[in-house]
Amino acid sequence: MNILVLSSGTRSLLVRYLKASNPEGLIVCADNSPYAPALYEGDLQYITPRIDAPGYLDAILNICARHSINGVFSLIDPELVVLAKNADAFLKLGVKPMISDLTAVEACFDKFAFAEMLLDADVPTVKTYRSLAFALHDLSTGRLAFPLMIKPVKGSASIRLKKVEDVSALNAAWRDAEDLIIQEWVDMTEYGVDCYVDFESGELVDMFIKQKILMRAGETDKAVSSHNPIVEKTVKSMLERLPVKFKGAIDVDLFSDGDRCLISEINPRFGGGYPHAYACGVNFFSHYLQNLAGASNKQYSGLQYEPHVYMMKYNDVCMKRHVEL
Amino acid sequence: MNILVLSSGTRSLLVRYLKASNPEGLIVCADNSPYAPALYEGDLQYITPRIDAPGYLDAILNICARHSINGVFSLIDPELVVLAKNADAFLKLGVKPMISDLTAVEACFDKFAFAEMLLDADVPTVKTYRSLAFALHDLSTGRLAFPLMIKPVKGSASIRLKKVEDVSALNAAWRDAEDLIIQEWVDMTEYGVDCYVDFESGELVDMFIKQKILMRAGETDKAVSSHNPIVEKTVKSMLERLPVKFKGAIDVDLFSDGDRCLISEINPRFGGGYPHAYACGVNFFSHYLQNLAGASNKQYSGLQYEPHVYMMKYNDVCMKRHVEL
C-alpha cells in the first residue's frame, strides 16, 4: 500500500514503524518545513504549503494522484478538520483517509462540547463549566470544590492551563482571558490509551493502556504498559456509547484512582505515545493495511500485550547536509 | 579506560557515542532514577542516592574504586559543584574527573558574577544588572533600553524568564520575586559552541559552532553547523582572557549579528547539543581518553568539521521490562 503521512514533523519513529510494517509499499512524507526529521524516514519527501494556505488541499491531492496513494493520515490536530471536511475528495481519488467523522473531530477539539457529549452519553468525565456563574453556583452548593483548573476551551498540551485555589483567583483568571473553561482539579493517576477503530465495521479492534509516569512539555516522557481493567472497561464502553464515529487510531487521555475512571480528552489521531504500543507488539499499521485492502479486522478480544513494560523517551538526532534538505 | 557517567538521565546518545569511542573500556552509568534511559546504554548501571543526600559522594567513590574507574563526569549542573569541590577525593583514587575549577563552575552559575567576570576581562556580554536602581539609572541616560529580560540570578533554560516592555512592568516583576537579574533584550542570532579544553595543557583543543534554528522547552531542537569567524574568534579569545580555568567539554551560548558577538552563558559540561558535534566528526571523547592517559592533545588549529550540516532532534524510546530496571 502507498501511504502519505501529512505534517510528519518529528514523529520519526512512527514513520519508521509504518515503513517496517509495509515494506513493499511507498511511504511519502509531507511537512511545511524541511527541518522536520520524520520527512527523511519516508521513501519520498514533499515540502508543502502551510495547512491554512490556499492551495494546500490541491497540493496534497496532487501528491496522492501522482504516487497512487492508498491511504493518508495526519499527525497534527489542526489538519484533522481539513481531512474530515475533505474526506470525499480523497475517496474520489481512491484514497482512504484515516480520519474520524467531522462531528467526532470537532467535538474532540472543543473541551466543553466534548464534556457535554460525554455527559449526555453517561460516560464519566471531568466536571467542566463554560460559565463562571454555573461554576460559582456549584461551588456554593458543594457540588464543586477548589482547587480548579482554568484552560482555553480549545488548545492542546498544558498551554495556558492555570490552577486556581479560591474565588478571587478564579474571578481574576476569568477576567484576564476569554474562551475559557473551568474544570475540577483531578488528583488521580493519568493514563493514555491507544485505540484502533475499524474503518469498515466501525468496531473497536485493538487497545493499549499505559500509565503515565512523567510528563514533559505537555508530552508523556515516561510510561508503563498496564492491564488496568477499569480503564479498559471505561474506554470500551465509551466507544460504544458515544454518538460520533471514530475511525483508525485514536488516543484517549483519562484519570483513574482504581475505583473511578474519568475521561479527560480524545485526540482522533496517532498519539505521541504510540511508539510505546508498537514496541509492545500492538501494531495499528497492520490493522490499517487490512482496512486499506477493503477488509475489516477481527473485533476486539481483550488486551494482547505484556504489562509492566516501561517506555522512556530520549533524543536521537537526524543529520542532513544543506543539499539533502 | 573505565568511565563513570553521573546523572546520565536521558543523554542516551552521548553514552552511546562514548561507548563507541572507547570500545575496550567499561562504561558505568549512574542516576538516581531507574527510569533514566541513558543508564541502559552503559555496560553497568547504578541507581544512586540523590546528589543532595548524605552519602552520595561515598556512593560514587565506591563505584569508582570497585570498577577501577579512570575518568568521571556529570551531565547535570547541580552536580558540577559537587565534583569541583571533591576533585581531590577522586584524584586520590586515581580517577581524573572532567571538571573545571570550582571558581569557574561557581562563576558560571551566578549570571551576575558571570557577567561581571566577562566585563572585567573585556569580553563582550549581555548587559546585566543585579540592582533595579542601576538599571533605572541606565534607562534614564539611554545606556539601556526596553524591552528587558528579567530572570533568576541562578537557574537554567528559560525558567521564570520574563520579558518586560516598560518601567511599570519592570517594577512589578521586580517586586514579585527575589534573586533576579535584569538583562538587555538581545535580538540577534543564537549560537551554541562546544569547546574542549585540555586537562593537561589548559589550552583550547577543539571547537564546534552551531547556529540555533529552533528552541523547544529550553533546549536546542534544530541547529546547523557553522564556520562563523566572529563567533570562533570571540570564543577563542574569551577562553584566553578569563581568569578561571575550564577543563574538558564546555558549552558556550552566545548571540551574534555578524558584526558583534555577545557571550550569554557557559555550561561547564557536555551541552545538550553535543551529539550534533559528534555526528559531524568532532569527537571530544578521543581528547578525553588522551587526557586520561596522561597525555595532552594538540593545540587548537581551527574548525575541523563540515559547515551547513543540519541537526534535527526527534524522540526515540528505550523499552525495559520491570525486572530489567
XYZ file of C-alpha atoms in Angstrom:
650
model
C 0.000 0.000 0.000
C 1.205 3.524 -0.764
C 0.705 5.812 2.214
C 1.020 9.575 2.647
C 1.887 10.899 6.123
C 0.926 14.564 6.489
C 2.627 17.012 8.868
C 5.056 14.272 9.790
C 7.100 16.687 11.952
C 9.314 14.948 14.489
C 7.356 11.658 14.509
C 10.314 9.791 13.001
C 9.733 6.549 14.924
C 6.137 6.350 13.797
C 7.136 6.669 10.135
C 9.944 4.145 10.657
C 7.473 1.651 12.162
C 4.990 2.250 9.352
C 7.739 1.584 6.806
C 8.719 -1.630 8.624
C 5.073 -2.758 8.677
C 4.599 -2.007 4.984
C 7.971 -2.782 3.373
C 6.591 -3.265 -0.155
C 4.614 -0.036 -0.168
C 5.714 3.520 -0.800
C 5.765 5.889 2.187
C 5.526 9.550 1.223
C 6.048 12.127 3.985
C 4.944 15.740 3.821
C 5.604 18.752 6.021
C 5.734 22.508 5.538
C 9.307 22.624 6.867
C 12.419 20.882 5.536
C 13.613 20.677 9.167
C 11.040 18.006 10.054
C 13.192 14.935 10.745
C 10.377 12.429 10.119
C 10.321 13.518 6.461
C 13.551 11.621 5.913
C 12.204 8.311 7.232
C 9.867 8.120 4.248
C 10.756 6.950 0.742
C 9.882 10.368 -0.641
C 9.618 13.843 0.886
C 7.381 16.748 -0.021
C 7.600 20.256 1.383
C 4.016 21.503 1.236
C 2.388 24.897 1.852
C 1.078 25.535 5.378
C -2.222 23.772 6.025
C -4.019 27.135 6.243
C -2.598 28.379 2.916
C -4.760 28.462 -0.202
C -3.848 25.574 -2.453
C -2.891 23.271 0.397
C -5.601 20.710 -0.317
C -4.783 20.680 -4.040
C -1.123 20.176 -3.228
C -1.773 17.049 -1.172
C -4.409 15.696 -3.575
C -1.796 16.062 -6.327
C 0.704 14.040 -4.305
C -1.963 11.359 -3.838
C -2.669 11.176 -7.569
C 0.994 11.241 -8.601
C 2.005 8.358 -6.339
C -1.176 6.223 -6.437
C -1.632 6.759 -2.712
C -3.993 4.304 -0.980
C -4.116 5.812 2.496
C -3.389 9.150 4.140
C -3.283 10.410 7.709
C -2.051 13.471 9.551
C -0.117 13.749 12.801
C -1.281 17.199 13.914
C -4.597 18.346 15.307
C -5.420 21.368 13.100
C -5.147 19.199 9.995
C -7.720 16.669 11.192
C -10.557 19.067 10.430
C -9.129 19.604 6.932
C -9.093 15.839 6.319
C -12.541 15.287 7.823
C -14.098 18.079 5.729
C -12.490 16.856 2.535
C -12.693 13.109 3.009
C -14.777 12.755 -0.161
C -12.163 14.468 -2.316
C -9.668 11.805 -1.209
C -12.132 8.944 -1.648
C -12.807 10.108 -5.212
C -9.109 9.569 -5.936
C -9.272 6.098 -4.390
C -7.514 7.254 -1.216
C -8.958 6.183 2.151
C -8.036 8.829 4.717
C -7.607 7.588 8.287
C -9.917 10.182 9.775
C -12.886 10.186 12.112
C -16.192 11.804 11.126
C -16.183 15.620 11.192
C -18.643 15.673 14.114
C -16.246 13.488 16.117
C -13.192 15.612 15.248
C -14.986 18.844 16.129
C -16.359 17.500 19.411
C -12.848 16.476 20.475
C -11.377 19.956 19.980
C -13.951 21.875 21.946
C -13.382 20.781 25.543
C -16.818 21.963 26.615
C -18.694 20.293 23.721
C -16.678 17.159 24.465
C -17.618 17.135 28.143
C -21.286 17.712 27.241
C -21.242 14.853 24.766
C -19.768 12.518 27.384
C -22.283 13.668 29.999
C -25.172 13.052 27.599
C -23.842 9.561 26.895
C -23.458 8.880 30.618
C -19.669 8.483 30.307
C -17.814 9.673 33.410
C -15.705 12.761 32.686
C -14.092 15.738 34.394
C -16.646 18.338 35.629
C -16.449 21.147 33.067
C -18.017 24.639 33.039
C -18.276 27.189 30.278
C -19.983 29.694 32.568
C -18.473 31.310 35.654
C -21.953 31.692 37.169
C -22.672 27.955 36.973
C -19.275 27.120 38.494
C -19.845 29.610 41.341
C -23.287 28.129 41.917
C -21.908 24.589 42.174
C -19.118 25.831 44.458
C -21.763 27.356 46.751
C -23.761 24.119 46.922
C -20.689 21.953 47.443
C -21.110 20.114 44.135
C -17.737 21.552 43.087
C -14.681 22.373 45.229
C -11.316 24.094 44.910
C -8.719 23.721 43.506
C -9.988 24.213 39.963
C -8.322 24.301 36.585
C -8.816 27.135 34.110
C -7.882 26.473 30.498
C -8.794 27.518 26.953
C -11.846 25.762 25.518
C -9.661 24.892 22.514
C -5.963 24.232 22.918
C -3.654 21.321 23.476
C -0.948 20.175 25.899
C -0.933 22.310 29.050
C -0.816 25.628 27.233
C -2.278 28.456 29.334
C -3.519 25.998 31.959
C -3.909 27.644 35.366
C -4.675 26.158 38.769
C -6.825 28.389 40.990
C -7.291 27.888 44.722
C -10.043 30.348 45.673
C -12.873 32.543 44.387
C -10.780 35.673 43.977
C -8.161 33.824 41.893
C -10.973 32.281 39.860
C -12.542 35.679 39.204
C -9.174 37.193 38.276
C -8.268 34.368 35.877
C -11.704 34.571 34.279
C -11.464 38.328 33.783
C -7.994 38.145 32.227
C -8.848 35.982 29.261
C -11.623 34.682 27.105
C -12.785 31.383 25.646
C -12.029 29.582 28.879
C -13.448 26.606 30.670
C -13.370 25.754 34.362
C -12.675 22.161 35.355
C -12.393 20.339 38.658
C -8.806 19.558 39.652
C -8.377 15.801 39.386
C -5.736 14.255 41.598
C -5.712 10.729 40.179
C -3.283 8.642 38.134
C -3.116 9.575 34.454
C -3.442 7.031 31.683
C -3.120 7.228 27.912
C -4.986 4.686 25.811
C -4.278 3.995 22.143
C -7.295 2.535 20.330
C -7.825 1.343 16.794
C -11.368 1.588 15.469
C -12.073 -0.354 12.291
C -12.840 1.677 9.137
C -15.175 -0.931 7.736
C -17.045 -2.300 10.742
C -16.788 0.786 12.962
C -15.903 -1.535 15.857
C -13.046 -1.337 18.341
C -10.210 -3.619 17.184
C -7.265 -3.109 19.485
C -6.319 -1.207 22.647
C -3.109 -0.348 24.522
C -3.176 1.147 28.032
C -0.200 2.986 29.505
C 0.061 4.565 32.910
C 1.869 7.904 32.679
C 4.891 8.290 34.941
C 6.321 11.613 33.840
C 5.091 14.402 31.574
C 7.472 16.895 29.958
C 6.448 19.914 27.878
C 2.905 18.536 27.568
C 4.063 15.114 26.339
C 4.327 11.742 28.060
C 8.047 11.253 28.670
C 7.938 8.013 30.672
C 5.113 5.482 30.954
C 4.429 1.825 31.739
C 2.129 -0.604 29.908
C -0.853 -1.649 32.030
C -3.762 -4.104 32.025
C -5.926 -1.882 34.225
C -9.420 -3.463 33.986
C -11.399 -0.327 34.905
C -9.594 1.719 32.282
C -10.183 -0.977 29.688
C -13.881 -1.258 30.534
C -14.425 2.513 30.598
C -12.818 3.136 27.208
C -14.595 0.188 25.597
C -17.999 1.270 26.879
C -17.305 4.918 25.962
C -16.681 3.972 22.327
C -19.948 2.033 22.300
C -21.969 4.853 23.831
C -20.693 7.974 22.074
C -22.911 9.180 19.235
C -19.955 10.120 16.977
C -17.930 7.793 14.754
C -14.187 7.415 15.194
C -12.020 5.756 12.569
C -8.485 4.410 12.799
C -6.019 5.306 15.542
C -7.265 7.476 18.415
C -5.559 8.489 21.633
C -7.662 8.715 24.818
C -6.435 10.510 27.955
C -8.060 9.715 31.275
C -7.662 9.668 35.032
C -8.287 6.756 37.366
C -7.860 6.043 41.048
C -8.623 2.339 40.732
C -12.315 2.764 41.558
C -13.376 5.584 39.276
C -12.259 6.493 35.802
C -12.769 9.950 34.247
C -12.276 10.511 30.522
C -10.244 13.688 30.007
C -9.824 14.021 26.243
C -9.597 12.225 22.920
C -7.143 13.040 20.146
C -8.568 11.454 16.999
C -5.127 10.592 15.582
C -1.980 8.620 16.481
C -0.977 9.885 19.926
C 2.596 10.927 20.727
C 2.941 7.806 22.872
C 2.015 5.333 20.133
C 5.638 4.064 19.797
C 5.197 2.543 23.280
C 2.286 0.451 21.998
C 4.140 -0.562 18.831
C 7.252 -1.591 20.785
C 4.969 -3.819 22.878
C 3.687 -5.500 19.722
C 0.436 -3.549 19.254
C 0.599 -2.842 15.520
C -2.110 -0.449 14.328
C -0.442 -0.235 10.911
C -1.330 -3.858 10.190
C -4.987 -3.075 11.004
C -4.793 -0.029 8.732
C -3.336 -2.050 5.849
C -6.155 -4.556 6.272
C -8.708 -1.713 6.100
C -7.000 -0.174 3.084
C -7.351 -3.547 1.370
C -11.113 -3.241 1.959
C -11.277 -5.912 4.661
C -12.362 -5.415 8.255
C -10.289 -6.537 11.228
C -11.328 -9.011 13.887
C -13.351 -7.394 16.666
C -11.673 -6.541 19.966
C -10.831 -9.610 22.044
C -9.020 -8.175 25.072
C -5.597 -6.669 25.738
C -2.899 -8.508 23.758
C 0.404 -7.083 25.072
C 2.702 -7.565 28.044
C 2.031 -5.303 31.032
C 4.768 -3.655 33.163
C 6.890 -2.671 30.175
C 8.440 0.759 30.703
C 8.927 3.329 27.946
C 11.466 6.138 28.415
C 11.899 8.769 25.701
C 15.266 10.229 24.741
C 16.503 12.412 21.909
C 18.021 10.982 18.803
C 19.279 13.240 16.004
C 18.657 13.291 12.269
C 21.581 14.856 10.358
C 21.279 16.308 6.872
C 23.551 18.396 4.675
C 22.011 21.533 3.214
C 21.761 19.937 -0.234
C 19.844 16.985 1.192
C 17.053 19.102 2.685
C 39.658 3.411 30.004
C 36.851 2.828 32.514
C 34.497 5.784 32.686
C 31.674 6.670 35.065
C 28.870 8.895 33.727
C 26.943 10.557 36.571
C 23.306 11.687 36.340
C 23.168 10.207 32.874
C 19.423 10.934 32.612
C 18.136 10.974 29.061
C 21.532 11.570 27.410
C 21.445 8.156 25.745
C 23.179 9.251 22.526
C 26.086 10.746 24.441
C 26.685 7.493 26.332
C 26.318 5.514 23.106
C 28.944 7.701 21.402
C 31.257 7.410 24.402
C 30.925 3.623 24.258
C 31.681 3.631 20.531
C 34.763 5.831 21.105
C 36.050 3.612 23.918
C 35.017 0.083 22.942
C 37.623 -1.662 25.112
C 36.750 0.279 28.265
C 33.964 -0.162 30.764
C 31.203 2.461 30.776
C 29.337 2.685 34.070
C 26.228 4.881 34.196
C 24.643 6.238 37.354
C 21.369 8.014 38.036
C 19.025 8.374 40.986
C 16.118 7.037 38.912
C 15.763 3.658 37.174
C 13.698 5.485 34.522
C 16.763 7.240 33.104
C 17.115 5.699 29.621
C 20.821 6.569 29.255
C 21.593 4.184 32.139
C 20.957 1.276 29.788
C 23.476 2.440 27.180
C 26.308 1.743 29.632
C 27.868 -1.624 30.403
C 26.717 -1.337 34.010
C 24.020 0.664 35.773
C 23.899 2.066 39.283
C 20.909 3.679 40.948
C 22.457 6.176 43.356
C 21.050 8.395 46.106
C 20.083 11.932 45.086
C 23.125 14.202 44.767
C 21.981 16.258 47.786
C 21.554 13.168 50.007
C 24.144 12.362 52.672
C 26.337 9.510 51.490
C 26.097 10.479 47.834
C 29.800 11.200 47.447
C 30.768 7.942 49.188
C 28.412 6.026 46.921
C 30.065 7.308 43.757
C 33.612 6.990 45.158
C 32.773 3.366 45.942
C 31.683 2.773 42.346
C 34.987 4.296 41.180
C 37.034 2.018 43.436
C 35.058 -1.118 42.619
C 35.375 -0.737 38.841
C 38.859 0.833 38.605
C 37.332 3.927 37.072
C 39.793 6.221 35.234
C 37.518 9.147 34.441
C 34.212 10.557 35.640
C 31.890 13.340 34.512
C 28.373 14.507 35.209
C 25.669 15.663 32.827
C 23.692 17.948 35.161
C 24.541 21.370 36.524
C 23.974 20.941 40.286
C 26.437 18.050 40.351
C 29.278 20.078 38.849
C 29.846 21.896 42.144
C 29.956 18.519 43.943
C 32.633 17.280 41.535
C 34.640 20.507 41.637
C 34.636 20.601 45.449
C 35.663 16.964 45.729
C 38.061 16.661 42.818
C 40.901 15.657 45.172
C 38.939 12.725 46.612
C 38.625 11.358 43.069
C 42.254 12.059 42.194
C 43.350 10.152 45.323
C 41.592 7.090 43.889
C 43.359 7.590 40.555
C 40.221 8.980 38.909
C 40.536 12.140 36.795
C 37.191 13.945 36.887
C 36.314 16.006 33.839
C 35.505 19.152 35.785
C 36.514 22.791 35.641
C 37.955 24.581 38.681
C 35.450 25.405 41.426
C 35.834 29.162 40.780
C 34.926 28.573 37.131
C 31.916 26.397 37.960
C 30.605 28.867 40.511
C 31.077 31.868 38.238
C 29.069 30.119 35.511
C 26.041 29.513 37.755
C 25.653 33.033 39.046
C 24.565 35.022 35.998
C 25.590 38.313 37.612
C 29.032 37.103 38.758
C 29.489 35.678 35.271
C 28.634 38.968 33.561
C 30.990 40.847 35.933
C 33.819 38.409 35.218
C 33.368 38.863 31.483
C 33.174 42.630 31.827
C 36.404 42.673 33.856
C 38.125 40.568 31.202
C 36.839 42.866 28.451
C 34.782 40.091 26.860
C 31.564 41.358 25.235
C 28.493 40.111 27.064
C 24.826 40.895 27.632
C 24.253 43.993 29.847
C 23.295 42.577 33.242
C 22.026 44.308 36.398
C 21.629 42.991 39.927
C 20.154 46.295 41.105
C 16.896 47.853 39.954
C 18.281 51.315 40.760
C 21.273 50.886 38.439
C 19.040 49.589 35.660
C 16.624 52.539 36.080
C 19.579 54.910 36.030
C 20.910 53.462 32.765
C 17.401 53.542 31.302
C 17.196 57.253 32.138
C 20.528 58.031 30.475
C 19.768 55.925 27.397
C 22.571 53.431 28.084
C 19.872 50.763 28.394
C 16.521 50.482 26.596
C 13.357 48.403 26.707
C 12.486 45.592 26.199
C 14.395 43.964 29.052
C 14.603 40.415 30.348
C 14.050 39.534 33.993
C 15.315 36.169 35.189
C 16.633 34.417 38.296
C 20.320 35.030 39.027
C 20.676 31.242 39.224
C 18.597 28.953 37.052
C 18.785 27.294 33.717
C 16.867 27.031 30.467
C 14.193 29.724 30.246
C 12.660 29.002 33.618
C 10.892 32.064 35.055
C 12.240 34.266 32.297
C 10.067 37.335 31.726
C 10.170 39.997 29.035
C 9.218 43.493 30.256
C 8.354 46.392 27.985
C 8.128 49.393 30.311
C 9.014 50.772 33.748
C 5.781 49.733 35.436
C 6.143 46.122 34.240
C 9.771 46.196 35.363
C 8.814 47.425 38.822
C 6.028 44.847 39.130
C 8.244 41.938 38.064
C 10.959 43.077 40.461
C 8.538 43.328 43.401
C 7.064 39.878 42.790
C 10.218 37.843 43.202
C 13.724 37.856 44.558
C 17.198 36.873 43.412
C 16.583 38.357 39.999
C 18.731 39.996 37.390
C 17.781 42.425 34.655
C 19.302 41.966 31.204
C 19.007 43.785 27.923
C 16.831 42.009 25.378
C 19.131 40.778 22.630
C 17.578 40.336 19.212
C 20.455 38.567 17.456
C 21.045 35.061 16.107
C 21.783 32.479 18.800
C 24.759 30.143 18.632
C 25.916 27.234 20.767
C 29.616 26.410 20.828
C 31.051 23.138 22.119
C 34.673 23.500 23.255
C 37.184 21.025 24.585
C 39.832 22.450 26.905
C 42.828 20.181 27.560
C 43.209 18.836 31.127
C 46.978 18.798 30.928
C 47.892 21.907 28.967
C 44.838 24.009 29.858
C 44.632 25.039 26.199
C 41.690 25.013 23.820
C 41.825 21.846 21.699
C 38.667 21.698 19.612
C 35.573 23.758 18.842
C 32.207 23.197 17.152
C 29.876 26.095 16.303
C 26.186 25.591 15.633
C 23.617 28.222 14.768
C 20.375 27.575 16.604
C 17.281 27.330 14.424
C 14.610 26.284 16.912
C 14.491 26.007 20.696
C 11.951 23.766 22.477
C 11.466 23.569 26.260
C 14.786 25.394 26.805
C 16.755 23.040 24.555
C 18.102 23.420 21.037
C 15.791 21.319 18.878
C 17.186 22.180 15.443
C 20.559 23.698 14.554
C 23.078 23.964 11.719
C 26.865 23.634 11.884
C 28.634 26.897 11.109
C 32.126 28.280 10.461
C 31.199 31.759 11.703
C 34.569 33.555 12.053
C 33.432 36.177 14.602
C 31.963 33.511 16.850
C 35.139 31.446 16.573
C 37.366 34.434 17.355
C 35.232 35.626 20.275
C 35.119 32.236 21.999
C 38.826 31.619 21.467
C 39.804 34.996 22.872
C 37.335 34.644 25.772
C 38.989 31.403 26.876
C 42.380 33.114 26.765
C 41.221 36.143 28.758
C 39.048 34.673 31.502
C 40.810 34.323 34.871
C 39.191 30.945 35.655
C 40.281 27.537 34.401
C 37.944 25.318 32.407
C 38.664 21.640 31.825
C 37.181 19.205 29.322
C 33.930 19.770 27.469
C 32.170 23.104 27.908
C 29.137 24.544 26.176
C 29.076 28.280 25.364
C 25.877 30.120 24.423
C 26.121 33.423 22.608
C 24.420 35.886 20.321
C 25.818 37.380 17.138
C 24.552 39.632 14.375
C 27.605 39.140 12.177
C 29.388 42.245 13.470
C 29.101 41.889 17.226
C 29.149 38.794 19.376
C 27.830 38.739 22.975
C 28.614 35.823 25.288
C 25.429 34.772 27.088
C 26.431 31.837 29.281
C 28.781 28.912 29.754
C 27.752 25.450 30.941
C 30.968 23.755 32.105
C 29.859 20.291 30.938
C 28.782 18.484 27.754
C 25.939 20.593 26.337
C 22.651 19.050 25.261
C 23.611 19.725 21.653
C 26.927 17.834 21.744
C 25.538 14.956 19.584
C 25.442 17.453 16.703
C 29.206 17.999 17.056
C 29.918 14.268 17.361
C 27.807 13.446 14.314
C 29.903 15.995 12.395
C 33.090 14.195 13.456
C 34.098 16.388 16.407
C 34.996 13.714 18.966
C 35.665 15.121 22.441
C 35.792 11.589 23.868
C 39.019 10.893 21.980
C 40.532 14.053 23.525
C 39.318 12.907 26.944
C 40.829 9.432 26.532
C 44.128 11.071 25.573
C 43.976 13.210 28.742
C 43.058 10.214 30.894
C 46.194 8.505 29.561
C 48.162 11.467 30.911
C 48.949 12.969 27.508
C 47.918 16.374 26.274
C 46.142 16.934 22.980
C 47.379 19.050 20.087
C 46.518 22.713 20.485
C 43.579 24.193 18.592
C 44.218 24.510 14.868
C 40.918 25.816 13.507
C 37.479 24.397 12.842
C 37.709 20.817 11.568
C 34.141 19.906 10.567
C 31.807 20.456 7.640
C 29.565 23.539 7.858
C 25.875 23.641 6.790
C 25.061 20.275 8.356
C 21.593 20.360 9.951
C 20.674 18.569 13.177
C 17.023 17.844 13.962
C 16.081 16.137 17.214
C 13.328 13.550 17.491
C 12.218 11.129 20.198
C 13.405 7.572 20.311
C 12.220 5.198 23.026
C 14.054 2.903 25.417
C 11.890 -0.072 26.476
C 12.508 -2.123 29.628
C 10.530 -4.756 31.464
C 10.049 -4.144 35.173
C 12.620 -6.821 36.065
C 15.230 -5.151 33.873
C 15.071 -1.789 35.673
